[in-house]
Amino acid sequence: MEQTQKQLDLLFQIANNSGQSIESLVGLFQKGAIAARDLGASEQDLFKFVKITSDALKIQGTSAEESRGALLQLSQALSTGIVRAEEFNSILENAYPLALAAARGIKDAAGSVGQLRLMIVKGKVTSEEFFRAVIS
């Protein structure tokens, strides 16, 4: 119970600092926690990912309402094992800085969001690879 409260406190802090919906960030964290083993992610990695994501939404100027769809798609991208084009398109529209971070972190994308999108369309970007690229 104490651990859960600490997690919620940190998520509230991230939500308040970024102006994002706590519900959406909790959902993203929960999906990440469920997929953590497949992602090779620690709890610290998950919080880092949530913070980077919320910061990307803030930089883009995406409102809490607009970000809900992007966060839902991002949650799905983490839990399906492979990033799909539909999910990535939502990220591009509402969280471009996050797509750019992934492109910079994925060697074969060579920092190009366009190249990363082509890789995703071809089914060549795993959830773990995307996750690791964002937090690196």
PDB file of N, CA, C and O in Angstrom, residues 27-68:
ATOM      1  N   GLY A  27      -2.572   5.524 -16.464  1.00  0.00           N
ATOM      2  CA  GLY A  27      -2.812   4.489 -17.466  1.00  0.00           C
ATOM      3  C   GLY A  27      -1.545   4.106 -18.201  1.00  0.00           C
ATOM      4  O   GLY A  27      -1.271   2.918 -18.416  1.00  0.00           O
ATOM      5  N   LEU A  28      -0.753   5.100 -18.592  1.00  0.00           N
ATOM      6  CA  LEU A  28       0.512   4.843 -19.274  1.00  0.00           C
ATOM      7  C   LEU A  28       1.457   4.066 -18.352  1.00  0.00           C
ATOM      8  O   LEU A  28       2.078   3.086 -18.774  1.00  0.00           O
ATOM      9  N   PHE A  29       1.549   4.493 -17.113  1.00  0.00           N
ATOM     10  CA  PHE A  29       2.414   3.802 -16.153  1.00  0.00           C
ATOM     11  C   PHE A  29       1.949   2.362 -15.954  1.00  0.00           C
ATOM     12  O   PHE A  29       2.765   1.431 -15.934  1.00  0.00           O
ATOM     13  N   GLN A  30       0.646   2.159 -15.814  1.00  0.00           N
ATOM     14  CA  GLN A  30       0.115   0.809 -15.596  1.00  0.00           C
ATOM     15  C   GLN A  30       0.391  -0.098 -16.793  1.00  0.00           C
ATOM     16  O   GLN A  30       0.800  -1.245 -16.615  1.00  0.00           O
ATOM     17  N   LYS A  31       0.174   0.395 -18.003  1.00  0.00           N
ATOM     18  CA  LYS A  31       0.461  -0.415 -19.197  1.00  0.00           C
ATOM     19  C   LYS A  31       1.944  -0.746 -19.254  1.00  0.00           C
ATOM     20  O   LYS A  31       2.325  -1.856 -19.597  1.00  0.00           O
ATOM     21  N   GLY A  32       2.768   0.244 -18.942  1.00  0.00           N
ATOM     22  CA  GLY A  32       4.206   0.000 -18.915  1.00  0.00           C
ATOM     23  C   GLY A  32       4.580  -1.021 -17.859  1.00  0.00           C
ATOM     24  O   GLY A  32       5.425  -1.892 -18.096  1.00  0.00           O
ATOM     25  N   ALA A  33       3.934  -0.941 -16.692  1.00  0.00           N
ATOM     26  CA  ALA A  33       4.223  -1.889 -15.611  1.00  0.00           C
ATOM     27  C   ALA A  33       3.834  -3.305 -16.017  1.00  0.00           C
ATOM     28  O   ALA A  33       4.551  -4.263 -15.721  1.00  0.00           O
ATOM     29  N   ILE A  34       2.725  -3.432 -16.714  1.00  0.00           N
ATOM     30  CA  ILE A  34       2.287  -4.749 -17.182  1.00  0.00           C
ATOM     31  C   ILE A  34       3.289  -5.311 -18.187  1.00  0.00           C
ATOM     32  O   ILE A  34       3.608  -6.492 -18.182  1.00  0.00           O
ATOM     33  N   ALA A  35       3.803  -4.448 -19.043  1.00  0.00           N
ATOM     34  CA  ALA A  35       4.739  -4.878 -20.090  1.00  0.00           C
ATOM     35  C   ALA A  35       6.201  -4.804 -19.639  1.00  0.00           C
ATOM     36  O   ALA A  35       7.097  -5.093 -20.431  1.00  0.00           O
ATOM     37  N   ALA A  36       6.427  -4.448 -18.387  1.00  0.00           N
ATOM     38  CA  ALA A  36       7.795  -4.183 -17.910  1.00  0.00           C
ATOM     39  C   ALA A  36       8.758  -5.329 -18.176  1.00  0.00           C
ATOM     40  O   ALA A  36       9.900  -5.099 -18.579  1.00  0.00           O
ATOM     41  N   ARG A  37       8.322  -6.539 -17.954  1.00  0.00           N
ATOM     42  CA  ARG A  37       9.224  -7.672 -18.175  1.00  0.00           C
ATOM     43  C   ARG A  37       9.653  -7.745 -19.632  1.00  0.00           C
ATOM     44  O   ARG A  37      10.829  -7.905 -19.935  1.00  0.00           O
ATOM     45  N   ASP A  38       8.687  -7.609 -20.554  1.00  0.00           N
ATOM     46  CA  ASP A  38       9.014  -7.653 -21.976  1.00  0.00           C
ATOM     47  C   ASP A  38       9.851  -6.452 -22.403  1.00  0.00           C
ATOM     48  O   ASP A  38      10.645  -6.549 -23.344  1.00  0.00           O
ATOM     49  N   LEU A  39       9.651  -5.328 -21.734  1.00  0.00           N
ATOM     50  CA  LEU A  39      10.411  -4.119 -22.061  1.00  0.00           C
ATOM     51  C   LEU A  39      11.786  -4.111 -21.398  1.00  0.00           C
ATOM     52  O   LEU A  39      12.623  -3.286 -21.729  1.00  0.00           O
ATOM     53  N   GLY A  40      11.985  -4.992 -20.446  1.00  0.00           N
ATOM     54  CA  GLY A  40      13.228  -4.978 -19.682  1.00  0.00           C
ATOM     55  C   GLY A  40      13.322  -3.724 -18.835  1.00  0.00           C
ATOM     56  O   GLY A  40      14.394  -3.158 -18.655  1.00  0.00           O
ATOM     57  N   ALA A  41      12.170  -3.291 -18.299  1.00  0.00           N
ATOM     58  CA  ALA A  41      12.089  -2.005 -17.610  1.00  0.00           C
ATOM     59  C   ALA A  41      11.969  -2.159 -16.107  1.00  0.00           C
ATOM     60  O   ALA A  41      11.219  -2.995 -15.616  1.00  0.00           O
ATOM     61  N   SER A  42      12.680  -1.315 -15.404  1.00  0.00           N
ATOM     62  CA  SER A  42      12.541  -1.211 -13.958  1.00  0.00           C
ATOM     63  C   SER A  42      11.467  -0.166 -13.664  1.00  0.00           C
ATOM     64  O   SER A  42      11.027   0.573 -14.562  1.00  0.00           O
ATOM     65  N   GLU A  43      11.065  -0.072 -12.411  1.00  0.00           N
ATOM     66  CA  GLU A  43      10.105   0.965 -12.024  1.00  0.00           C
ATOM     67  C   GLU A  43      10.688   2.351 -12.308  1.00  0.00           C
ATOM     68  O   GLU A  43       9.992   3.248 -12.777  1.00  0.00           O
ATOM     69  N   GLN A  44      11.969   2.519 -12.057  1.00  0.00           N
ATOM     70  CA  GLN A  44      12.630   3.796 -12.325  1.00  0.00           C
ATOM     71  C   GLN A  44      12.568   4.116 -13.823  1.00  0.00           C
ATOM     72  O   GLN A  44      12.332   5.267 -14.208  1.00  0.00           O
ATOM     73  N   ASP A  45      12.776   3.122 -14.673  1.00  0.00           N
ATOM     74  CA  ASP A  45      12.669   3.319 -16.128  1.00  0.00           C
ATOM     75  C   ASP A  45      11.267   3.773 -16.508  1.00  0.00           C
ATOM     76  O   ASP A  45      11.098   4.652 -17.357  1.00  0.00           O
ATOM     77  N   LEU A  46      10.259   3.160 -15.889  1.00  0.00           N
ATOM     78  CA  LEU A  46       8.871   3.516 -16.197  1.00  0.00           C
ATOM     79  C   LEU A  46       8.575   4.957 -15.814  1.00  0.00           C
ATOM     80  O   LEU A  46       7.946   5.689 -16.590  1.00  0.00           O
ATOM     81  N   PHE A  47       9.019   5.377 -14.633  1.00  0.00           N
ATOM     82  CA  PHE A  47       8.803   6.771 -14.233  1.00  0.00           C
ATOM     83  C   PHE A  47       9.540   7.730 -15.161  1.00  0.00           C
ATOM     84  O   PHE A  47       9.022   8.786 -15.514  1.00  0.00           O
ATOM     85  N   LYS A  48      10.736   7.359 -15.565  1.00  0.00           N
ATOM     86  CA  LYS A  48      11.497   8.194 -16.502  1.00  0.00           C
ATOM     87  C   LYS A  48      10.746   8.318 -17.823  1.00  0.00           C
ATOM     88  O   LYS A  48      10.633   9.414 -18.394  1.00  0.00           O
ATOM     89  N   PHE A  49      10.207   7.213 -18.310  1.00  0.00           N
ATOM     90  CA  PHE A  49       9.445   7.219 -19.559  1.00  0.00           C
ATOM     91  C   PHE A  49       8.203   8.100 -19.438  1.00  0.00           C
ATOM     92  O   PHE A  49       7.910   8.902 -20.333  1.00  0.00           O
ATOM     93  N   VAL A  50       7.482   7.975 -18.334  1.00  0.00           N
ATOM     94  CA  VAL A  50       6.278   8.791 -18.121  1.00  0.00           C
ATOM     95  C   VAL A  50       6.650  10.269 -18.066  1.00  0.00           C
ATOM     96  O   VAL A  50       5.985  11.110 -18.668  1.00  0.00           O
ATOM     97  N   LYS A  51       7.726  10.602 -17.372  1.00  0.00           N
ATOM     98  CA  LYS A  51       8.151  12.006 -17.281  1.00  0.00           C
ATOM     99  C   LYS A  51       8.575  12.555 -18.635  1.00  0.00           C
ATOM    100  O   LYS A  51       8.183  13.658 -19.022  1.00  0.00           O
ATOM    101  N   ILE A  52       9.361  11.794 -19.372  1.00  0.00           N
ATOM    102  CA  ILE A  52       9.790  12.240 -20.704  1.00  0.00           C
ATOM    103  C   ILE A  52       8.575  12.431 -21.609  1.00  0.00           C
ATOM    104  O   ILE A  52       8.485  13.419 -22.346  1.00  0.00           O
ATOM    105  N   THR A  53       7.643  11.505 -21.530  1.00  0.00           N
ATOM    106  CA  THR A  53       6.431  11.601 -22.348  1.00  0.00           C
ATOM    107  C   THR A  53       5.620  12.834 -21.978  1.00  0.00           C
ATOM    108  O   THR A  53       5.194  13.587 -22.861  1.00  0.00           O
ATOM    109  N   SER A  54       5.407  13.062 -20.699  1.00  0.00           N
ATOM    110  CA  SER A  54       4.623  14.229 -20.290  1.00  0.00           C
ATOM    111  C   SER A  54       5.341  15.533 -20.643  1.00  0.00           C
ATOM    112  O   SER A  54       4.705  16.510 -21.052  1.00  0.00           O
ATOM    113  N   ASP A  55       6.662  15.546 -20.537  1.00  0.00           N
ATOM    114  CA  ASP A  55       7.433  16.728 -20.944  1.00  0.00           C
ATOM    115  C   ASP A  55       7.303  16.969 -22.447  1.00  0.00           C
ATOM    116  O   ASP A  55       7.189  18.116 -22.899  1.00  0.00           O
ATOM    117  N   ALA A  56       7.314  15.893 -23.234  1.00  0.00           N
ATOM    118  CA  ALA A  56       7.154  16.025 -24.689  1.00  0.00           C
ATOM    119  C   ALA A  56       5.793  16.618 -25.028  1.00  0.00           C
ATOM    120  O   ALA A  56       5.681  17.476 -25.915  1.00  0.00           O
ATOM    121  N   LEU A  57       4.773  16.186 -24.323  1.00  0.00           N
ATOM    122  CA  LEU A  57       3.429  16.731 -24.552  1.00  0.00           C
ATOM    123  C   LEU A  57       3.368  18.201 -24.162  1.00  0.00           C
ATOM    124  O   LEU A  57       2.731  19.010 -24.840  1.00  0.00           O
ATOM    125  N   LYS A  58       4.037  18.554 -23.078  1.00  0.00           N
ATOM    126  CA  LYS A  58       4.072  19.955 -22.632  1.00  0.00           C
ATOM    127  C   LYS A  58       4.807  20.825 -23.648  1.00  0.00           C
ATOM    128  O   LYS A  58       4.340  21.907 -24.003  1.00  0.00           O
ATOM    129  N   ILE A  59       5.963  20.343 -24.127  1.00  0.00           N
ATOM    130  CA  ILE A  59       6.740  21.089 -25.127  1.00  0.00           C
ATOM    131  C   ILE A  59       5.911  21.327 -26.379  1.00  0.00           C
ATOM    132  O   ILE A  59       5.909  22.412 -26.951  1.00  0.00           O
ATOM    133  N   GLN A  60       5.176  20.302 -26.796  1.00  0.00           N
ATOM    134  CA  GLN A  60       4.349  20.399 -27.998  1.00  0.00           C
ATOM    135  C   GLN A  60       3.177  21.334 -27.769  1.00  0.00           C
ATOM    136  O   GLN A  60       2.586  21.820 -28.718  1.00  0.00           O
ATOM    137  N   GLY A  61       2.824  21.559 -26.504  1.00  0.00           N
ATOM    138  CA  GLY A  61       1.663  22.402 -26.210  1.00  0.00           C
ATOM    139  C   GLY A  61       0.366  21.628 -26.291  1.00  0.00           C
ATOM    140  O   GLY A  61      -0.704  22.211 -26.436  1.00  0.00           O
ATOM    141  N   THR A  62       0.464  20.322 -26.180  1.00  0.00           N
ATOM    142  CA  THR A  62      -0.712  19.471 -26.251  1.00  0.00           C
ATOM    143  C   THR A  62      -1.467  19.560 -24.936  1.00  0.00           C
ATOM    144  O   THR A  62      -0.891  19.386 -23.866  1.00  0.00           O
ATOM    145  N   SER A  63      -2.756  19.849 -25.024  1.00  0.00           N
ATOM    146  CA  SER A  63      -3.576  19.938 -23.822  1.00  0.00           C
ATOM    147  C   SER A  63      -3.794  18.554 -23.246  1.00  0.00           C
ATOM    148  O   SER A  63      -3.589  17.543 -23.917  1.00  0.00           O
ATOM    149  N   ALA A  64      -4.259  18.534 -22.006  1.00  0.00           N
ATOM    150  CA  ALA A  64      -4.545  17.250 -21.353  1.00  0.00           C
ATOM    151  C   ALA A  64      -5.571  16.466 -22.159  1.00  0.00           C
ATOM    152  O   ALA A  64      -5.443  15.254 -22.333  1.00  0.00           O
ATOM    153  N   GLU A  65      -6.566  17.143 -22.671  1.00  0.00           N
ATOM    154  CA  GLU A  65      -7.607  16.475 -23.464  1.00  0.00           C
ATOM    155  C   GLU A  65      -7.038  15.903 -24.758  1.00  0.00           C
ATOM    156  O   GLU A  65      -7.294  14.757 -25.113  1.00  0.00           O
ATOM    157  N   GLU A  66      -6.236  16.689 -25.455  1.00  0.00           N
ATOM    158  CA  GLU A  66      -5.636  16.228 -26.712  1.00  0.00           C
ATOM    159  C   GLU A  66      -4.642  15.091 -26.491  1.00  0.00           C
ATOM    160  O   GLU A  66      -4.485  14.223 -27.339  1.00  0.00           O
ATOM    161  N   SER A  67      -3.984  15.117 -25.347  1.00  0.00           N
ATOM    162  CA  SER A  67      -2.956  14.120 -25.099  1.00  0.00           C
ATOM    163  C   SER A  67      -3.520  12.746 -24.758  1.00  0.00           C
ATOM    164  O   SER A  67      -2.821  11.753 -24.876  1.00  0.00           O
ATOM    165  N   ARG A  68      -4.779  12.683 -24.352  1.00  0.00           N
ATOM    166  CA  ARG A  68      -5.365  11.396 -23.953  1.00  0.00           C
ATOM    167  C   ARG A  68      -5.229  10.353 -25.057  1.00  0.00           C
ATOM    168  O   ARG A  68      -4.854   9.212 -24.807  1.00  0.00           O
TER     169      ARG A  68
END
